[in-house]
Coordinates of C-alpha atoms in Angstrom, one line a residue:
M1 CA 53.2 -98.5 -90.7
G2 CA 51.6 -95.6 -92.2
R3 CA 49.3 -95.0 -89.1
L4 CA 52.3 -95.1 -87.0
L5 CA 54.3 -92.8 -88.9
C6 CA 51.5 -90.3 -88.9
I7 CA 51.1 -90.6 -85.0
V8 CA 54.8 -90.1 -84.6
W9 CA 54.9 -87.0 -86.9
L10 CA 52.1 -85.5 -84.9
L11 CA 53.7 -86.2 -81.5
L12 CA 56.7 -84.4 -82.7
L13 CA 54.7 -81.6 -84.3
G14 CA 52.8 -81.2 -81.0
C15 CA 56.2 -81.2 -79.1
S16 CA 58.1 -78.7 -81.2
G17 CA 59.6 -76.7 -78.0
G18 CA 58.2 -73.4 -78.8
L19 CA 59.0 -70.8 -76.2
S20 CA 56.1 -68.3 -74.9
D21 CA 56.9 -64.6 -75.1
E22 CA 57.4 -64.6 -71.3
Q23 CA 59.8 -67.3 -71.5
R24 CA 61.9 -65.7 -74.1
Q25 CA 61.8 -62.6 -72.3
Q26 CA 63.1 -64.5 -69.0
L27 CA 65.8 -66.0 -71.5
R28 CA 67.0 -62.6 -72.9
E29 CA 67.3 -61.3 -69.3
A30 CA 69.4 -64.2 -68.1
Q31 CA 71.5 -63.8 -70.9
A32 CA 72.0 -59.9 -70.2
R33 CA 73.0 -60.8 -66.8
Q34 CA 75.6 -63.0 -67.9
L35 CA 77.4 -60.6 -70.2
I36 CA 80.5 -59.3 -69.0
T37 CA 80.5 -55.5 -69.0
K38 CA 83.6 -53.2 -68.2
V39 CA 82.9 -50.5 -65.6
N40 CA 85.1 -47.8 -64.9
E41 CA 86.2 -47.1 -61.3
A42 CA 84.4 -43.5 -61.2
D43 CA 81.1 -45.1 -62.2
L44 CA 81.6 -48.0 -59.6
I45 CA 82.3 -45.5 -56.8
S46 CA 79.1 -43.3 -57.7
A47 CA 76.9 -46.6 -57.9
A48 CA 78.2 -47.6 -54.4
F49 CA 77.4 -43.9 -53.0
E50 CA 73.9 -44.1 -54.3
Q51 CA 73.2 -47.7 -53.1
G52 CA 74.9 -46.9 -49.5
R53 CA 73.0 -43.8 -49.2
R54 CA 69.8 -45.6 -49.9
I55 CA 70.4 -48.4 -47.5
G56 CA 72.0 -46.1 -45.0
Q57 CA 68.4 -44.3 -44.9
M58 CA 66.9 -47.5 -44.3
A59 CA 69.4 -48.6 -41.5
R60 CA 69.3 -45.0 -39.7
G61 CA 65.4 -45.7 -39.6
S62 CA 66.0 -49.1 -37.9
D63 CA 67.1 -47.5 -34.6
R64 CA 70.1 -50.1 -34.6
K65 CA 68.0 -53.0 -33.8
P66 CA 70.3 -56.2 -35.1
A67 CA 67.1 -57.9 -36.4
Q68 CA 66.2 -55.2 -38.5
L69 CA 69.8 -54.5 -39.6
D70 CA 70.1 -58.0 -40.6
S71 CA 66.8 -58.1 -42.5
I72 CA 68.0 -54.8 -44.4
G73 CA 71.3 -56.4 -45.0
R74 CA 69.8 -59.7 -46.6
A75 CA 67.3 -57.8 -48.8
N76 CA 70.2 -55.7 -50.2
K77 CA 73.0 -58.3 -50.1
V78 CA 75.1 -56.3 -47.9
R79 CA 76.5 -56.4 -44.2
I80 CA 75.5 -53.4 -42.2
H81 CA 76.9 -52.4 -38.7
W82 CA 76.6 -49.6 -36.4
R83 CA 80.3 -48.9 -35.1
E84 CA 80.7 -47.0 -32.1
L85 CA 84.2 -45.3 -31.4
T86 CA 85.5 -47.9 -29.2
A87 CA 84.2 -50.8 -31.4
T88 CA 86.6 -54.1 -30.6
D89 CA 84.9 -56.0 -33.4
A90 CA 85.5 -53.5 -36.4
L91 CA 87.4 -54.3 -39.2
E92 CA 91.0 -52.8 -39.4
I93 CA 89.8 -50.2 -42.4
E94 CA 86.6 -49.4 -40.2
R95 CA 89.0 -48.3 -37.4
Q96 CA 90.8 -46.2 -40.0
V97 CA 87.9 -44.7 -41.2
I98 CA 86.5 -43.7 -37.7
E99 CA 90.1 -42.3 -36.8
A100 CA 89.7 -40.2 -39.9
Y101 CA 86.6 -39.0 -39.2
L102 CA 87.7 -37.9 -35.5
S103 CA 90.9 -36.2 -36.6
A104 CA 88.6 -34.3 -39.4
A105 CA 85.9 -33.3 -36.8
S106 CA 88.6 -32.2 -34.4
A107 CA 90.2 -30.0 -37.2
G108 CA 86.7 -28.5 -37.6
T109 CA 86.5 -29.9 -41.1
P110 CA 82.9 -31.1 -42.1
V111 CA 82.7 -34.9 -42.4
A112 CA 80.9 -36.8 -45.1
D113 CA 80.1 -40.3 -46.2
N114 CA 82.7 -42.3 -47.8
V115 CA 83.4 -45.3 -50.0
Q116 CA 86.7 -47.5 -49.5
R117 CA 87.7 -50.5 -51.4
I118 CA 88.3 -53.5 -49.4
G119 CA 90.3 -55.8 -51.2
S120 CA 89.4 -56.3 -54.9
D121 CA 85.6 -57.7 -54.6
S122 CA 84.3 -55.6 -51.6
L123 CA 83.5 -52.0 -51.1
L124 CA 83.0 -50.0 -47.7
Y125 CA 80.4 -47.4 -47.5
T126 CA 80.5 -45.4 -44.3
I127 CA 78.0 -42.6 -42.8
P128 CA 79.4 -40.7 -39.9
V129 CA 76.8 -39.7 -37.1
T130 CA 77.7 -36.3 -35.8
R131 CA 76.5 -33.9 -33.2
Y132 CA 77.7 -30.3 -31.8
T133 CA 78.3 -30.1 -28.3
A134 CA 77.2 -27.3 -25.9
D135 CA 80.3 -25.4 -27.0
S136 CA 79.8 -26.0 -30.7
V137 CA 82.4 -28.5 -31.1
L138 CA 81.5 -31.2 -33.7
E139 CA 81.6 -34.6 -32.1
V140 CA 81.4 -38.0 -34.0
I141 CA 79.2 -40.2 -32.3
G142 CA 79.6 -43.4 -34.2
V143 CA 79.7 -44.8 -38.0
W144 CA 77.2 -46.8 -40.0
S145 CA 79.3 -49.4 -41.8
I146 CA 77.8 -50.9 -45.2
E147 CA 80.0 -53.7 -46.8
M148 CA 78.9 -54.4 -50.4
A149 CA 80.3 -56.8 -52.9
V150 CA 81.4 -55.2 -56.2
R151 CA 79.4 -57.7 -58.1
N152 CA 76.1 -56.6 -56.6
V153 CA 76.9 -52.8 -56.9
V154 CA 77.6 -53.6 -60.6
L155 CA 74.5 -55.5 -60.9
G156 CA 72.4 -52.9 -59.3
M157 CA 73.6 -50.3 -61.9
E158 CA 71.3 -48.8 -64.4
P159 CA 72.4 -50.2 -67.9
K160 CA 73.8 -47.4 -70.2

């Protein structure tokens, strides 16, 4: 009976459930991702601009090839579209943004990238592509449209 008790005690001692340093670090990181943090609107929009600009540079380098855009989108957890002025499959908000870019360009106002909310859980980052015509009129050729989830933007933010 004493030997059996000694063997059981040794087995329990050997299976004490200790975590390695790497496992502890992974556990801490997982816990940090689960924390609820309050992000103000200005910080959220600023982070969306940063992420949108970074992703937009990659998209512009892809020469609008759908396979490359899909790959960039999956890697960054976003949806990327090239929208021409006559796009029939564009979202309503994308059409409104395109119209705003066109009216600003026709008034001679410089156009810049933009972030818009789509509902409560998504953001739309847009980049106008422009050129000057021979008579020095600013013309909008199309718009890069990057739809991103608020959750992914927040997760991509640097912790304060």
